């Protein structure tokens, strides 16, 4: 397990073969970090033999309903932005022209938080 980084570092790191596009959600966990709500999601990447875990903390809004890892859940499209002092991730974003850029009320399966940290698990 290797630390990828925090916030914008992670967003900039997850490109090319390490993209979340076509990744599968392997696990989804609600828990606490330093007394506050947190969400950890483990992704099995599609284009490499690596998994990535993102832990979202300082949660403002969690738009995931239920446990997305309960059944196969592939990320066909996603949004992952650093907006001001917040981080926004949507695993099922609004892809209409109006909702394509930025946060849309029609985005599904999303998290708005104050921070995110990421780890990569590479198979040897």
CSV table of N, CA and C in Angstrom, one decimal:
chain,number,residue,atom,x,y,z
A,1,UNK,N,0.9,-1.2,0.0
A,1,UNK,CA,0.0,0.0,0.0
A,1,UNK,C,0.9,1.2,0.0
A,2,UNK,N,0.6,2.2,-0.9
A,2,UNK,CA,1.4,3.4,-1.0
A,2,UNK,C,0.5,4.6,-1.0
A,3,UNK,N,0.8,5.6,-0.2
A,3,UNK,CA,0.0,6.8,-0.2
A,3,UNK,C,0.2,7.6,-1.5
A,4,UNK,N,-1.0,7.9,-2.1
A,4,UNK,CA,-1.0,8.7,-3.3
A,4,UNK,C,-0.8,10.2,-3.0
A,5,UNK,N,-1.6,10.6,-2.0
A,5,UNK,CA,-1.6,12.0,-1.6
A,5,UNK,C,-2.9,12.4,-1.1
A,6,UNK,N,-3.1,13.7,-1.1
A,6,UNK,CA,-4.3,14.3,-0.5
A,6,UNK,C,-4.9,15.3,-1.6
A,7,UNK,N,-6.2,15.4,-1.5
A,7,UNK,CA,-7.0,16.4,-2.2
A,7,UNK,C,-6.6,16.5,-3.7
A,8,UNK,N,-6.1,17.7,-4.2
A,8,UNK,CA,-5.8,17.9,-5.6
A,8,UNK,C,-4.8,16.9,-6.1
A,9,UNK,N,-3.8,16.5,-5.2
A,9,UNK,CA,-2.8,15.6,-5.6
A,9,UNK,C,-3.4,14.3,-6.2
A,10,UNK,N,-4.5,13.8,-5.5
A,10,UNK,CA,-5.1,12.6,-5.9
A,10,UNK,C,-5.8,12.7,-7.3
A,11,UNK,N,-6.5,13.8,-7.4
A,11,UNK,CA,-7.3,14.1,-8.6
A,11,UNK,C,-6.3,14.2,-9.8
A,12,UNK,N,-5.2,14.8,-9.6
A,12,UNK,CA,-4.2,14.9,-10.7
A,12,UNK,C,-3.5,13.5,-10.9
A,13,UNK,N,-3.4,12.7,-9.9
A,13,UNK,CA,-2.7,11.4,-10.0
A,13,UNK,C,-3.6,10.4,-10.8
A,14,UNK,N,-4.9,10.4,-10.7
A,14,UNK,CA,-5.8,9.4,-11.3
A,14,UNK,C,-6.1,9.8,-12.7
A,15,UNK,N,-5.1,9.6,-13.6
A,15,UNK,CA,-5.2,9.8,-15.0
A,15,UNK,C,-4.6,8.6,-15.8
A,16,UNK,N,-4.8,8.6,-17.0
A,16,UNK,CA,-4.3,7.5,-17.9
A,16,UNK,C,-4.6,6.1,-17.4
A,17,UNK,N,-3.7,5.2,-17.2
A,17,UNK,CA,-4.0,3.9,-16.7
A,17,UNK,C,-4.6,3.8,-15.3
A,18,UNK,N,-4.4,4.8,-14.5
A,18,UNK,CA,-4.9,4.8,-13.2
A,18,UNK,C,-6.2,5.6,-13.0
A,19,UNK,N,-6.9,5.8,-14.1
A,19,UNK,CA,-8.2,6.4,-14.1
A,19,UNK,C,-9.3,5.6,-13.3
A,20,UNK,N,-10.2,6.3,-12.8
A,20,UNK,CA,-11.4,5.6,-12.2
A,20,UNK,C,-12.4,5.2,-13.2
A,21,UNK,N,-12.3,5.7,-14.4
A,21,UNK,CA,-13.2,5.3,-15.5
A,21,UNK,C,-13.1,3.8,-15.7
A,22,UNK,N,-14.3,3.1,-15.7
A,22,UNK,CA,-14.4,1.7,-15.9
A,22,UNK,C,-13.9,0.9,-14.7
A,23,UNK,N,-13.5,1.6,-13.6
A,23,UNK,CA,-13.2,0.9,-12.4
A,23,UNK,C,-14.4,0.3,-11.8
A,24,UNK,N,-14.3,-0.7,-10.9
A,24,UNK,CA,-15.4,-1.3,-10.2
A,24,UNK,C,-15.2,-1.0,-8.7
A,25,UNK,N,-16.3,-0.7,-8.0
A,25,UNK,CA,-16.3,-0.5,-6.6
A,25,UNK,C,-16.3,-1.8,-5.9
A,26,UNK,N,-15.2,-2.1,-5.2
A,26,UNK,CA,-15.0,-3.4,-4.5
A,26,UNK,C,-15.5,-3.3,-3.1
A,27,UNK,N,-15.4,-2.2,-2.4
A,27,UNK,CA,-15.9,-2.0,-1.1
A,27,UNK,C,-16.2,-0.6,-0.8
A,28,UNK,N,-17.2,-0.4,0.1
A,28,UNK,CA,-17.7,0.9,0.5
A,28,UNK,C,-18.0,0.9,2.0
A,29,UNK,N,-17.3,1.8,2.7
A,29,UNK,CA,-17.5,1.7,4.2
A,29,UNK,C,-17.7,3.1,4.8
A,30,UNK,N,-18.7,3.2,5.6
A,30,UNK,CA,-19.0,4.4,6.4
A,30,UNK,C,-18.3,4.2,7.7
A,31,UNK,N,-17.6,5.2,8.2
A,31,UNK,CA,-16.9,5.0,9.5
A,31,UNK,C,-16.5,6.4,10.0
A,32,UNK,N,-15.8,6.5,11.0
A,32,UNK,CA,-15.3,7.8,11.6
A,32,UNK,C,-13.8,7.9,11.5
A,33,UNK,N,-13.4,9.1,11.3
A,33,UNK,CA,-12.0,9.5,11.3
A,33,UNK,C,-11.9,10.7,12.2
A,34,UNK,N,-11.1,10.6,13.3
A,34,UNK,CA,-10.9,11.7,14.2
A,34,UNK,C,-12.3,12.3,14.7
A,35,UNK,N,-13.2,11.4,14.9
A,35,UNK,CA,-14.5,11.8,15.5
A,35,UNK,C,-15.5,12.3,14.5
A,36,UNK,N,-15.2,12.4,13.2
A,36,UNK,CA,-16.1,12.9,12.2
A,36,UNK,C,-16.4,11.8,11.2
A,37,UNK,N,-17.6,12.0,10.5
A,37,UNK,CA,-18.0,11.0,9.5
A,37,UNK,C,-17.0,10.9,8.3
A,38,UNK,N,-16.8,9.7,7.8
A,38,UNK,CA,-15.9,9.4,6.7
A,38,UNK,C,-16.4,8.3,5.8
A,39,UNK,N,-16.0,8.3,4.6
A,39,UNK,CA,-16.4,7.2,3.7
A,39,UNK,C,-15.1,6.8,3.0
A,40,UNK,N,-14.9,5.4,3.0
A,40,UNK,CA,-13.8,4.8,2.2
A,40,UNK,C,-14.4,4.0,1.1
A,41,UNK,N,-13.8,4.2,-0.1
A,41,UNK,CA,-14.2,3.4,-1.2
A,41,UNK,C,-13.0,2.8,-1.9
A,42,UNK,N,-13.1,1.5,-2.1
A,42,UNK,CA,-12.0,0.7,-2.7
A,42,UNK,C,-12.4,0.4,-4.2
A,43,UNK,N,-11.6,0.9,-5.1
A,43,UNK,CA,-11.8,0.7,-6.5
A,43,UNK,C,-10.9,-0.3,-7.1
A,44,UNK,N,-11.4,-1.2,-7.9
A,44,UNK,CA,-10.5,-2.1,-8.7
A,44,UNK,C,-10.4,-1.4,-10.1
A,45,UNK,N,-9.2,-1.0,-10.4
A,45,UNK,CA,-8.9,-0.3,-11.6
A,45,UNK,C,-9.0,-1.2,-12.8
A,46,UNK,N,-9.5,-0.6,-14.0
A,46,UNK,CA,-9.7,-1.5,-15.2
A,46,UNK,C,-8.5,-1.7,-16.0
A,47,UNK,N,-7.6,-0.7,-16.0
A,47,UNK,CA,-6.5,-0.8,-17.0
A,47,UNK,C,-5.1,-1.1,-16.4
A,48,UNK,N,-5.1,-1.6,-15.2
A,48,UNK,CA,-3.9,-1.9,-14.5
A,48,UNK,C,-4.2,-2.9,-13.4
A,49,UNK,N,-3.2,-3.6,-12.9
A,49,UNK,CA,-3.4,-4.5,-11.7
A,49,UNK,C,-3.3,-3.8,-10.4
A,50,UNK,N,-4.0,-2.8,-10.2
A,50,UNK,CA,-3.9,-2.0,-9.0
A,50,UNK,C,-5.3,-1.7,-8.5
A,51,UNK,N,-5.4,-1.5,-7.2
A,51,UNK,CA,-6.6,-1.0,-6.6
A,51,UNK,C,-6.3,0.3,-5.9
A,52,UNK,N,-7.3,1.2,-5.9
A,52,UNK,CA,-7.1,2.5,-5.2
A,52,UNK,C,-8.2,2.6,-4.2
A,53,UNK,N,-7.8,3.1,-3.0
A,53,UNK,CA,-8.7,3.4,-1.9
A,53,UNK,C,-8.7,4.9,-1.7
A,54,UNK,N,-9.9,5.5,-1.7
A,54,UNK,CA,-10.1,6.9,-1.4
A,54,UNK,C,-10.9,7.0,-0.1
A,55,UNK,N,-10.4,7.8,0.8
A,55,UNK,CA,-11.1,8.0,2.1
A,55,UNK,C,-11.4,9.5,2.1
A,56,UNK,N,-12.7,9.7,2.1
A,56,UNK,CA,-13.3,11.1,2.1
A,56,UNK,C,-13.6,11.4,3.6
A,57,UNK,N,-13.2,12.6,4.0
A,57,UNK,CA,-13.4,13.0,5.4
A,57,UNK,C,-14.0,14.4,5.4
A,58,UNK,N,-14.4,14.9,6.6
A,58,UNK,CA,-15.1,16.2,6.7
A,58,UNK,C,-16.3,16.2,5.7
A,59,UNK,N,-17.2,15.2,5.8
A,59,UNK,CA,-18.3,15.0,4.9
A,59,UNK,C,-19.3,16.1,5.1
A,60,UNK,N,-19.7,16.8,4.0
A,60,UNK,CA,-20.8,17.8,4.0
A,60,UNK,C,-22.0,17.1,3.5
A,61,UNK,N,-21.9,16.2,2.5
A,61,UNK,CA,-23.1,15.5,2.0
A,61,UNK,C,-22.6,14.2,1.3
A,62,UNK,N,-23.3,13.2,1.7
A,62,UNK,CA,-23.1,11.8,1.1
A,62,UNK,C,-24.3,11.5,0.3
A,63,UNK,N,-24.2,11.4,-1.0
A,63,UNK,CA,-25.3,11.1,-1.9
A,63,UNK,C,-25.4,9.7,-2.3
A,64,UNK,N,-24.6,8.8,-1.7
A,64,UNK,CA,-24.7,7.4,-2.0
A,64,UNK,C,-25.9,6.8,-1.2
A,65,UNK,N,-26.7,6.0,-1.9
A,65,UNK,CA,-27.8,5.4,-1.2
A,65,UNK,C,-27.5,3.9,-1.1
A,66,UNK,N,-27.5,3.4,0.1
A,66,UNK,CA,-27.1,2.0,0.3
A,66,UNK,C,-25.7,1.7,0.1
A,67,UNK,N,-25.3,0.5,-0.2
A,67,UNK,CA,-23.9,0.1,-0.4
A,67,UNK,C,-23.7,-0.2,-1.8
A,68,UNK,N,-22.9,0.6,-2.6
A,68,UNK,CA,-22.7,0.4,-4.0
A,68,UNK,C,-21.8,-0.9,-4.2
A,69,UNK,N,-21.2,-1.4,-3.2
A,69,UNK,CA,-20.3,-2.6,-3.4
A,69,UNK,C,-21.1,-3.9,-3.2
A,70,UNK,N,-22.4,-3.7,-2.9
A,70,UNK,CA,-23.2,-4.9,-2.6
A,70,UNK,C,-23.5,-5.7,-3.9
A,71,UNK,N,-23.5,-5.0,-5.1
A,71,UNK,CA,-23.6,-5.6,-6.4
A,71,UNK,C,-22.5,-5.0,-7.3
A,72,UNK,N,-22.2,-5.7,-8.4
A,72,UNK,CA,-21.1,-5.1,-9.2
A,72,UNK,C,-21.5,-3.7,-9.6
A,73,UNK,N,-20.6,-2.7,-9.4
A,73,UNK,CA,-20.8,-1.3,-9.7
A,73,UNK,C,-19.6,-0.8,-10.5
A,74,UNK,N,-19.8,-0.6,-11.8
A,74,UNK,CA,-18.8,-0.1,-12.6
A,74,UNK,C,-18.9,1.4,-12.9
A,75,UNK,N,-17.8,2.2,-12.8
A,75,UNK,CA,-17.8,3.6,-13.0
A,75,UNK,C,-17.7,3.9,-14.5
A,76,UNK,N,-18.8,4.2,-15.1
A,76,UNK,CA,-18.8,4.5,-16.6
A,76,UNK,C,-18.5,6.0,-16.8
A,77,UNK,N,-18.7,6.8,-15.9
A,77,UNK,CA,-18.4,8.2,-16.0
A,77,UNK,C,-18.3,8.7,-14.5
A,78,UNK,N,-17.4,9.8,-14.4
A,78,UNK,CA,-17.3,10.3,-13.0
A,78,UNK,C,-16.9,11.8,-13.0
A,79,UNK,N,-17.2,12.5,-12.0
A,79,UNK,CA,-16.7,13.8,-11.7
A,79,UNK,C,-15.8,13.7,-10.5
A,80,UNK,N,-14.7,14.4,-10.5
A,80,UNK,CA,-13.8,14.4,-9.3
A,80,UNK,C,-13.1,15.8,-9.4
A,81,UNK,N,-13.6,16.7,-8.6
A,81,UNK,CA,-13.1,18.1,-8.7
A,81,UNK,C,-12.7,18.6,-7.3
A,82,UNK,N,-11.8,19.6,-7.3
A,82,UNK,CA,-11.5,20.4,-6.1
A,82,UNK,C,-12.2,21.7,-6.4
A,83,UNK,N,-13.2,22.0,-5.7
A,83,UNK,CA,-14.0,23.2,-5.9
A,83,UNK,C,-13.8,24.1,-4.6
A,84,UNK,N,-13.1,25.2,-4.8
A,84,UNK,CA,-12.8,26.0,-3.6
A,84,UNK,C,-12.1,25.2,-2.5
A,85,UNK,N,-12.6,25.2,-1.4
A,85,UNK,CA,-12.0,24.4,-0.3
A,85,UNK,C,-12.6,23.0,-0.1
A,86,UNK,N,-13.5,22.6,-1.1
A,86,UNK,CA,-14.1,21.3,-1.0
A,86,UNK,C,-13.7,20.4,-2.1
A,87,UNK,N,-14.0,19.1,-1.9
A,87,UNK,CA,-13.7,18.0,-2.9
A,87,UNK,C,-15.1,17.5,-3.3
A,88,UNK,N,-15.3,17.3,-4.6
A,88,UNK,CA,-16.5,16.7,-5.0
A,88,UNK,C,-16.3,15.5,-5.9
A,89,UNK,N,-16.9,14.4,-5.6
A,89,UNK,CA,-16.8,13.2,-6.4
A,89,UNK,C,-18.2,12.6,-6.7
A,90,UNK,N,-18.5,12.3,-7.9
A,90,UNK,CA,-19.7,11.6,-8.3
A,90,UNK,C,-19.4,10.4,-9.2
A,91,UNK,N,-19.9,9.3,-8.8
A,91,UNK,CA,-19.7,8.0,-9.6
A,91,UNK,C,-20.8,7.8,-10.6
A,92,UNK,N,-21.8,8.7,-10.6
A,92,UNK,CA,-22.9,8.6,-11.6
A,92,UNK,C,-23.4,10.0,-11.9
A,93,UNK,N,-22.6,10.8,-12.6
A,93,UNK,CA,-22.9,12.2,-12.8
A,93,UNK,C,-23.9,12.5,-13.9
A,94,UNK,N,-24.5,13.6,-13.8
A,94,UNK,CA,-25.4,14.2,-14.8
A,94,UNK,C,-24.5,14.5,-16.1
A,95,UNK,N,-24.8,13.8,-17.2
A,95,UNK,CA,-23.9,14.1,-18.4
A,95,UNK,C,-24.6,14.9,-19.4
A,96,UNK,N,-25.7,15.6,-19.0
A,96,UNK,CA,-26.3,16.5,-19.9
A,96,UNK,C,-25.4,17.7,-20.1
A,97,UNK,N,-25.7,18.5,-21.1
A,97,UNK,CA,-24.9,19.7,-21.4
A,97,UNK,C,-24.9,20.7,-20.2
A,98,UNK,N,-26.1,20.8,-19.5
A,98,UNK,CA,-26.2,21.7,-18.4
A,98,UNK,C,-25.4,21.2,-17.2
A,99,UNK,N,-25.4,19.8,-17.0
A,99,UNK,CA,-24.8,19.3,-15.8
A,99,UNK,C,-23.4,18.8,-16.0
A,100,UNK,N,-22.8,18.9,-17.2
A,100,UNK,CA,-21.5,18.3,-17.5
A,100,UNK,C,-20.4,18.9,-16.6
A,101,UNK,N,-20.4,20.2,-16.5
A,101,UNK,CA,-19.3,20.8,-15.9
A,101,UNK,C,-19.7,21.4,-14.5
A,102,UNK,N,-19.2,20.8,-13.4
A,102,UNK,CA,-19.5,21.3,-12.1
A,102,UNK,C,-20.5,20.4,-11.4
A,103,UNK,N,-21.0,20.8,-10.3
A,103,UNK,CA,-22.0,20.1,-9.5
A,103,UNK,C,-23.4,20.3,-10.1
A,104,UNK,N,-24.1,19.2,-10.3
A,104,UNK,CA,-25.5,19.2,-10.8
A,104,UNK,C,-26.4,18.6,-9.8
A,105,UNK,N,-27.6,19.1,-9.6
A,105,UNK,CA,-28.6,18.5,-8.7
A,105,UNK,C,-29.0,17.1,-9.3
A,106,UNK,N,-28.7,16.8,-10.5
A,106,UNK,CA,-29.0,15.5,-11.1
A,106,UNK,C,-27.9,14.5,-11.0
A,107,UNK,N,-26.7,14.9,-10.4
A,107,UNK,CA,-25.7,13.9,-10.1
A,107,UNK,C,-26.2,12.9,-9.1
A,108,UNK,N,-25.7,11.7,-9.2
A,108,UNK,CA,-26.1,10.6,-8.3
A,108,UNK,C,-24.8,10.0,-7.7
A,109,UNK,N,-24.9,9.3,-6.6
A,109,UNK,CA,-23.8,8.6,-6.0
A,109,UNK,C,-22.6,9.6,-5.9
A,110,UNK,N,-22.8,10.6,-5.0
A,110,UNK,CA,-21.7,11.6,-4.9
A,110,UNK,C,-21.4,11.8,-3.4
A,111,UNK,N,-20.2,12.5,-3.3
A,111,UNK,CA,-19.7,12.9,-1.9
A,111,UNK,C,-19.2,14.3,-2.1
A,112,UNK,N,-19.6,15.2,-1.2
A,112,UNK,CA,-19.0,16.5,-1.1
A,112,UNK,C,-18.4,16.6,0.3
A,113,UNK,N,-17.1,16.8,0.3
A,113,UNK,CA,-16.3,16.8,1.6
A,113,UNK,C,-15.2,17.8,1.6
A,114,UNK,N,-14.6,17.9,2.8
A,114,UNK,CA,-13.5,18.8,3.0
A,114,UNK,C,-12.1,18.3,2.6
A,115,UNK,N,-12.0,17.0,2.6
A,115,UNK,CA,-10.7,16.4,2.3
A,115,UNK,C,-10.8,14.9,1.8
A,116,UNK,N,-9.8,14.5,1.1
A,116,UNK,CA,-9.7,13.1,0.6
A,116,UNK,C,-8.3,12.7,0.6
A,117,UNK,N,-8.0,11.5,1.0
A,117,UNK,CA,-6.7,10.9,0.9
A,117,UNK,C,-6.8,9.6,0.1
A,118,UNK,N,-5.7,9.3,-0.6
A,118,UNK,CA,-5.8,8.1,-1.5
A,118,UNK,C,-4.6,7.2,-1.3
A,119,UNK,N,-4.8,5.9,-1.5
A,119,UNK,CA,-3.8,4.9,-1.4
A,119,UNK,C,-3.9,4.0,-2.6
A,120,UNK,N,-2.8,3.5,-3.1
A,120,UNK,CA,-2.7,2.5,-4.2
A,120,UNK,C,-2.2,1.2,-3.7
A,121,UNK,N,-2.8,0.1,-4.1
A,121,UNK,CA,-2.4,-1.2,-3.8
A,121,UNK,C,-2.0,-1.9,-5.1
A,122,UNK,N,-0.7,-2.0,-5.4
A,122,UNK,CA,-0.3,-2.6,-6.6
A,122,UNK,C,0.1,-4.0,-6.4
A,123,UNK,N,-0.3,-4.9,-7.3
A,123,UNK,CA,0.0,-6.3,-7.2
A,123,UNK,C,1.4,-6.5,-7.8
A,124,UNK,N,2.2,-7.3,-7.2
A,124,UNK,CA,3.6,-7.6,-7.6
A,124,UNK,C,3.7,-8.9,-8.4
